[in-house]
XYZ file of C-alpha atoms in Angstrom:
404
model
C 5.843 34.782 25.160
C 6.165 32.228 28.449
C 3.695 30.420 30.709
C 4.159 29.676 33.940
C 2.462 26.605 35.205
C -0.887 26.833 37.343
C -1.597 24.241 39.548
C -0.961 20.551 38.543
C -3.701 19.210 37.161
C -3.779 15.364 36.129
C -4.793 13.506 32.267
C -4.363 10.027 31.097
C -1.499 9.264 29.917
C -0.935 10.804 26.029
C 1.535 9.647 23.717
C 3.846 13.213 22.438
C 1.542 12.965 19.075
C -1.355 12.699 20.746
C -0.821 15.697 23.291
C 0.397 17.684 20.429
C -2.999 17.039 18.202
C -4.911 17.829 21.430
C -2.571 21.278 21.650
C -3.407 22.029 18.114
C -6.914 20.953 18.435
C -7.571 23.707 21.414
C -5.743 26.701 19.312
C -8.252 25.587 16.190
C -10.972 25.482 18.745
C -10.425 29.279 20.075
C -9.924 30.531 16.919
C -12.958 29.311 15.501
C -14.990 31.100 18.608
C -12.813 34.158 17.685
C -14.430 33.977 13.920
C -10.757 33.348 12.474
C -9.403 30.429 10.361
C -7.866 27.189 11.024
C -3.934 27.125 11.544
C -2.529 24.241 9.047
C -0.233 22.164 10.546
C 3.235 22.459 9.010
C 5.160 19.318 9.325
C 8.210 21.623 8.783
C 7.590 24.151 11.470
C 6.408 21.478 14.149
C 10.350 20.315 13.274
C 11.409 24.030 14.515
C 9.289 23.227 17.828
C 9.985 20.134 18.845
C 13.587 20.943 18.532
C 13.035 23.593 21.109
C 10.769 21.743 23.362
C 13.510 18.925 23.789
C 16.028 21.600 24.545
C 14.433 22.907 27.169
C 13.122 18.997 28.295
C 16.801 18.378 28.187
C 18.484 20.995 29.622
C 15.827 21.873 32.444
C 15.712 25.776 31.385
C 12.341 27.432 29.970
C 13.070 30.175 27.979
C 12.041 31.063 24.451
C 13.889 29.668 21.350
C 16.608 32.994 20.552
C 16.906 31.395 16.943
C 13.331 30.123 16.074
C 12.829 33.067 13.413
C 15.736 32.050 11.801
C 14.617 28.363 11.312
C 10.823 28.842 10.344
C 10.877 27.778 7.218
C 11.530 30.521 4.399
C 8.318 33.247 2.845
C 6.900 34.161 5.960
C 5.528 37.973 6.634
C 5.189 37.105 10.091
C 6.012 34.818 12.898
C 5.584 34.240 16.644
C 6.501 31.913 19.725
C 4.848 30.603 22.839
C 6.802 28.318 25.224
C 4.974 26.412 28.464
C 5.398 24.169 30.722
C 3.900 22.201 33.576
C 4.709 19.255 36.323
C 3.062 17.122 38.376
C 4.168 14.252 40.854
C 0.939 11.925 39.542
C -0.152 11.197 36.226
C 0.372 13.723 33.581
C -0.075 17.704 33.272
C -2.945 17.994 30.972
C -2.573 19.714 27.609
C -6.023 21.287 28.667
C -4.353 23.231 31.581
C -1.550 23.791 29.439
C -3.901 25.792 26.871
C -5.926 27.665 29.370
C -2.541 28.866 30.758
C -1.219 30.484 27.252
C -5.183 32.128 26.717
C -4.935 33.333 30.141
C -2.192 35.409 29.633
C -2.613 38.442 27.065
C 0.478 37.616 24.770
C 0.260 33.735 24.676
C -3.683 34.953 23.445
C -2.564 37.740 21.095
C -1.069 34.754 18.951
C -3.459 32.166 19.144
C -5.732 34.733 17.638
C -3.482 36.400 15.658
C -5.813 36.778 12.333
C -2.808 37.285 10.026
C -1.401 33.764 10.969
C -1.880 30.738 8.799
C 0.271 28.022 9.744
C 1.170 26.444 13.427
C 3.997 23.693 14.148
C 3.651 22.316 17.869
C 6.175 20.334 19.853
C 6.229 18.191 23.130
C 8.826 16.854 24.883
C 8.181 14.923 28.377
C 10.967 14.034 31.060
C 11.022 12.794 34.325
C 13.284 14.913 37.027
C 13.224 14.751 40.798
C 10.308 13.016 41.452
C 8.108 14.811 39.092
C 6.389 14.491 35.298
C 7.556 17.094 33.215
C 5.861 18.210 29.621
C 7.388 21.382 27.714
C 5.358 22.885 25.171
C 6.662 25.160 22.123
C 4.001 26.622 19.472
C 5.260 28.101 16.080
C 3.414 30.373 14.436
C 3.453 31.741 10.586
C 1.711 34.037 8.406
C 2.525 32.311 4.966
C 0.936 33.488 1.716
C -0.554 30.542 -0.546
C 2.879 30.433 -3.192
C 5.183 30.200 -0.350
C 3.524 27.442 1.891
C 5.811 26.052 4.061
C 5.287 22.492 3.264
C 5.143 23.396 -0.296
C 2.364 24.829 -2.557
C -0.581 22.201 -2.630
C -0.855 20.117 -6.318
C -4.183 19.983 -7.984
C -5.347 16.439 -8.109
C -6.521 14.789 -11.577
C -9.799 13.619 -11.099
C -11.602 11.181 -10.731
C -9.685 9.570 -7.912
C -8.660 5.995 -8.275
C -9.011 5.280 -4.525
C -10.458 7.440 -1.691
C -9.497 6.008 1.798
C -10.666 7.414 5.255
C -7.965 7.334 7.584
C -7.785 8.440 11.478
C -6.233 12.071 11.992
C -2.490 12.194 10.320
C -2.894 16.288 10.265
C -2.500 17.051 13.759
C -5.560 18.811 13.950
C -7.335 16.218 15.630
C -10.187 15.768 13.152
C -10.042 12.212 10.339
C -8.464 12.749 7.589
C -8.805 11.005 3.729
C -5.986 9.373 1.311
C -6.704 9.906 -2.469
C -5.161 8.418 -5.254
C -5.800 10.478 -8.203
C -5.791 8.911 -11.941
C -2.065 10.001 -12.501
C -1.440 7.904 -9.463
C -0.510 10.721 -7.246
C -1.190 10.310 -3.397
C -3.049 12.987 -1.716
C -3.662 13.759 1.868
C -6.662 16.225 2.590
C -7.501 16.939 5.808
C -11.151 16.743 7.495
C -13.026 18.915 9.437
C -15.550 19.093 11.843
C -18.758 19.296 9.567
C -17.131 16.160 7.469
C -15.613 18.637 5.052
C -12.042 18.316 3.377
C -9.704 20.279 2.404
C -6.226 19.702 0.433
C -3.392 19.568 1.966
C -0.435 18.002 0.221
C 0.798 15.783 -2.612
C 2.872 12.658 -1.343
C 4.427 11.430 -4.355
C 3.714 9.860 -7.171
C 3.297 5.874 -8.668
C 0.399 4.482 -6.381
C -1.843 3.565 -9.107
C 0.113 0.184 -8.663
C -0.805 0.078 -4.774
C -3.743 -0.578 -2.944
C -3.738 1.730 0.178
C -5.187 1.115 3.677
C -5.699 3.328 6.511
C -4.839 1.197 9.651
C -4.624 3.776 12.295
C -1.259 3.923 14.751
C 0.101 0.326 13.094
C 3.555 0.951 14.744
C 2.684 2.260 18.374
C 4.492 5.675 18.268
C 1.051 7.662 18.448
C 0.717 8.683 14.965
C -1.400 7.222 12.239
C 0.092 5.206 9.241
C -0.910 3.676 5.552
C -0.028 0.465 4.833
C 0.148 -0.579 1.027
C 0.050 -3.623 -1.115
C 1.942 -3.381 -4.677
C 1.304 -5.754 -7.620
C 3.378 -8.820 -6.598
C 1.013 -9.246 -3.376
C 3.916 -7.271 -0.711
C 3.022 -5.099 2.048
C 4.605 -2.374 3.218
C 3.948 0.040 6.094
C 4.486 3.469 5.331
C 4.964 5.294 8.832
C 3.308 8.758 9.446
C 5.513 11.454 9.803
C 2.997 14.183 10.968
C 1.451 17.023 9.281
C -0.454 14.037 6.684
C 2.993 13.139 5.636
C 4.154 9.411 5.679
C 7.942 7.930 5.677
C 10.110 5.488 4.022
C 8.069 1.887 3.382
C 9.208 -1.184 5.417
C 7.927 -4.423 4.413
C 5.649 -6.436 6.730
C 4.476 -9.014 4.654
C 3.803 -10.974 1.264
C 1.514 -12.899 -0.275
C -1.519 -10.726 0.421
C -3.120 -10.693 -3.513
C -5.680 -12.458 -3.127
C -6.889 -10.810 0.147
C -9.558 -7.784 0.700
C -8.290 -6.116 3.509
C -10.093 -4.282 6.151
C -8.388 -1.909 8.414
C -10.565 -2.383 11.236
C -9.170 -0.798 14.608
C -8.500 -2.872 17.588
C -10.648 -5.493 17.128
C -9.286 -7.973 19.565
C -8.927 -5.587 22.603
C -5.371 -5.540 23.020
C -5.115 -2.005 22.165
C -3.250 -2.358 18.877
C -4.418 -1.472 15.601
C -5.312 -4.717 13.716
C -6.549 -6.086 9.975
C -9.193 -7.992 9.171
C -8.701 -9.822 5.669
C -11.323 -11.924 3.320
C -9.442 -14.514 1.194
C -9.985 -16.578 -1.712
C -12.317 -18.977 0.301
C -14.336 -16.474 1.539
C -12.975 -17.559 5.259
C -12.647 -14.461 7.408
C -9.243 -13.714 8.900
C -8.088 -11.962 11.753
C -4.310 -10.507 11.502
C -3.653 -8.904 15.205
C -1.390 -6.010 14.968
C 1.596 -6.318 17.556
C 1.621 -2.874 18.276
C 5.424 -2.213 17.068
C 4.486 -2.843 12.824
C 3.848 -5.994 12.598
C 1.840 -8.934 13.224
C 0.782 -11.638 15.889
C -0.543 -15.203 14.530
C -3.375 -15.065 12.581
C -7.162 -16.205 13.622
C -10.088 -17.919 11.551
C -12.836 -15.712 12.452
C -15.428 -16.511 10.250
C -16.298 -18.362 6.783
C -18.903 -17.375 4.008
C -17.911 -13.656 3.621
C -17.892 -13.620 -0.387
C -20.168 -11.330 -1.921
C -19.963 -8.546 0.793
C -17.891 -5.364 0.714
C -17.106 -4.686 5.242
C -16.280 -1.729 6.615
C -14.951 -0.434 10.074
C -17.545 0.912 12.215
C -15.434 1.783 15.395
C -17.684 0.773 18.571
C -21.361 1.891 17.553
C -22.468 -0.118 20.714
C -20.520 2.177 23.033
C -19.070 -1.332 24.697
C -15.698 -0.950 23.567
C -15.551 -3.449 21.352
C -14.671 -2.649 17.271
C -17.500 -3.233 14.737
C -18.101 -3.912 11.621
C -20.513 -3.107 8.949
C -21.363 -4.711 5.464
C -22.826 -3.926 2.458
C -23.915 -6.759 0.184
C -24.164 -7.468 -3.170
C -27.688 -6.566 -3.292
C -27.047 -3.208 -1.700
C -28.296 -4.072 2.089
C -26.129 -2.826 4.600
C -25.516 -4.950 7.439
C -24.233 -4.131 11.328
C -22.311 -6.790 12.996
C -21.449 -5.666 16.634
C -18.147 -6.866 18.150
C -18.285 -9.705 20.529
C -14.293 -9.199 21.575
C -11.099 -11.194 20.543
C -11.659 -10.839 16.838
C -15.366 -12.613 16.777
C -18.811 -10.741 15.972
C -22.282 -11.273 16.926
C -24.631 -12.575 14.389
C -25.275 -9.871 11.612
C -28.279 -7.224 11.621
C -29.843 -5.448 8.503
C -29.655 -1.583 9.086
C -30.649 -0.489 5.519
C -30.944 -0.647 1.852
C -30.121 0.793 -1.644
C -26.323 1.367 -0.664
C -25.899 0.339 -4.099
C -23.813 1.991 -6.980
C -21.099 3.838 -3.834
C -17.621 3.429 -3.159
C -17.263 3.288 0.413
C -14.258 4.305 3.242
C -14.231 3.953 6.794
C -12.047 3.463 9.499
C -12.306 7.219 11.085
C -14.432 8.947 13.392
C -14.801 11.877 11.027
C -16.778 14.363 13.147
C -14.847 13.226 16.386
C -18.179 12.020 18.421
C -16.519 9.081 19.112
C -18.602 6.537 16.799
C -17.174 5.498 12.944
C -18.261 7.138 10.442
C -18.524 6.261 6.299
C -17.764 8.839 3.453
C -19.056 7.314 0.126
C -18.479 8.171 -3.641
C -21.559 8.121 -5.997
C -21.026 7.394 -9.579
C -21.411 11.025 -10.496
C -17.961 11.843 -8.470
C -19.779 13.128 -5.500
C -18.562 12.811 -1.820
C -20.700 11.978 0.850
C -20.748 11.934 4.601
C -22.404 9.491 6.768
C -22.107 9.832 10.578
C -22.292 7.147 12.424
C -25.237 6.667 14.896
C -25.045 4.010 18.338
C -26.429 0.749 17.425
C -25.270 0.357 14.221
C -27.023 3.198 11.602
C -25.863 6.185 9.545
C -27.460 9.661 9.883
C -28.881 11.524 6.666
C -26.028 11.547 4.116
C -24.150 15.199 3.647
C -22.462 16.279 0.532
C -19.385 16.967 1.383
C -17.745 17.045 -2.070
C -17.783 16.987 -6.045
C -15.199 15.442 -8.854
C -14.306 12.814 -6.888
């Protein structure tokens, strides 16, 4: 089916993964009003539409895709196509419009709430042309039964996990998302949801037992969410996301990092760019600023004296736009330093105790309120969920999980 465009209406400006995730995030949305299930994102079908939404960005026609059946990826029982587009002469169209367009109009609906359907692949394109901002929109849609997933069929993990690592949305969907290593050293990507819940999603090789993984966020600038790794001999390596919780080839950004505890902390320093925040040897507190293309900027002493505590991302729990931190000691407080900007925080605050005996993640706004959350592991394998609270606190923990 095709939507015209309504009136222009204006956004701020969204990378192509970013206005994709908020596409997919609106079709999830109506569906769940609708009573239905959650499309997965297929890294494989968004392929199919992205293709088609450059085409049509490229050549200046809108039409649907004549061969898009044909390239779905193989099992399906059924499959469908909405195209849209929109201009305007300031700012961008908004992916909002964009969606109310398709629901308005009885076909674009039909598939969005197509209860058969299981999978979804989106793709944007953008291009400028006389004057005016152009975005084209494709949605794939497939009904795939469980053996014949189009990514492939999801691998049990061997529990207990090795590491479990929070990580900002790398599904597309747009909720935070978790990397596992399992104790066969198999990476995992399971995707959140809006209660805190996970769910599998796909196996991404195997050999990380000799890695420790970080979620950093967008490390390289191109709007999608990455892991960076260190192996045994102290290297790191960026592993680029590819969409749909997949990741790419490894690059190496940097050696030497051992005897470091790394904290993927966000943009601390308020340069928009993802950055880390490392503890080394001496307990001195460092500051590695992102550059915002996959690698780094000088680093910055930011503190000394950090032995003995275990920090944590907090996003902005102030609501000042400045990155936090939390900390738990080795006594089991849990501390809340608040951002003061370029890299520095504000004398620490005690915000509870007994956070003993947990394995904690962070770095991802898990329920999407716009404050950082924590997901912890017990030592009975259970997962928990702690949403974050302004000011520095966690809500009531939520079970979220078991044989972790």
């Amino acid at each position: 089916m095709v939507a015209a465009p309504a009136a222009p209406a204006h956004a701020a400006s969204l990378t192509t993964s970013q206005y994709e995730a908020q596409i997919v995030g609106s079709v999830n949305a109506a569906r769940e009003r609708a009573g239905l299930a959650p499309l997965t994102v297929s890294v494989k079908v968004a392929t199919v539409a992205r293709g088609w939404s450059q085409t049509m960005a490229s050549s200046g026609s809108f039409r649907h895709n004549p061969s898009y059946a044909s390239q779905m990826p193989s099992g399906w029982s059924a499959a469908g196509e909405n195209v849209a587009y929109g201009y305007t002469t300031v700012g961008q169209y908004s992916p909002a419009t964009i969606h109310e367009n398709l629901m308005g109009s009885s076909g674009h609906r039909a598939n969005i709430l197509k209860s058969s359907y299981t999978h979804l692949g989106v793709g944007v394109a953008f291009v400028e042309r006389g004057g005016k901002s152009y975005v084209y929109v494709t949605q794939n849609f497939g009904a795939y039964p469980a053996a014949a997933a189009p990514d492939g069929p999801t691998v049990s993990a061997s529990t207990p996990f090795e590491q479990v690592v929070l990580t900002p949305d790398v599904t597309g969907d747009p909720y935070d998302d978790l990397f596992a290593v399992d104790s066969s050293g198999r990476l995992f990507t399971y995707a959140g949801r809006s209660d805190g819940s996970v769910r599998a999603v796909r196996s991404l090789g195997t050999g990380w037992s000799a890695y420790d993984v970080h979620a950093p966020g967008d490390w390289d600038g191109d709007g999608r969410a990455d892991l960076v790794a260190v192996d045994g001999s102290g290297v790191l390596w960026l592993y680029r996301g590819a969409g749909g919780g997949a990741v790419g080839a490894r690059t190496k950004i940097g050696h030497g990092w051992s005897s470091f505890r790394i904290i993927p902390a966000g943009d601390v320093n308020g340069d928009r760019a993802a950055d880390l925040l490392a503890i080394d040897s001496a307990e001195r507190l460092w500051l590695y600023p992102g550059d915002g293309r996959g690698g780094f900027r000088a680093r910055l002493q930011v503190g000394n004296g950090w032995g003995g505590f275990v920090l944590h991302a907090a996003g902005d729990l102030t609501r000042d736009g400045r990155a936090d931190i939390v900390g738990i000691d080795e006594a089991g407080r849990l501390f809340f330093y608040a951002g003061r900007g370029k890299g520095y925080f504000r004398q620490r605050v005690q915000v509870g105790h007994g956070w003993s005996g947990y394995t904690f993640t962070s770095g991802g706004d898990v329920n999407a309120d716009g404050l950082g959350d924590l997901v912890g592991r017990d030592p009975q394998g259970r997962l928990w969920f702690y949403a974050g609270r302004q000011g520095g606190t966690f809500a009531m923990k939520t079970q979220i999980g078991r044989g972790w």
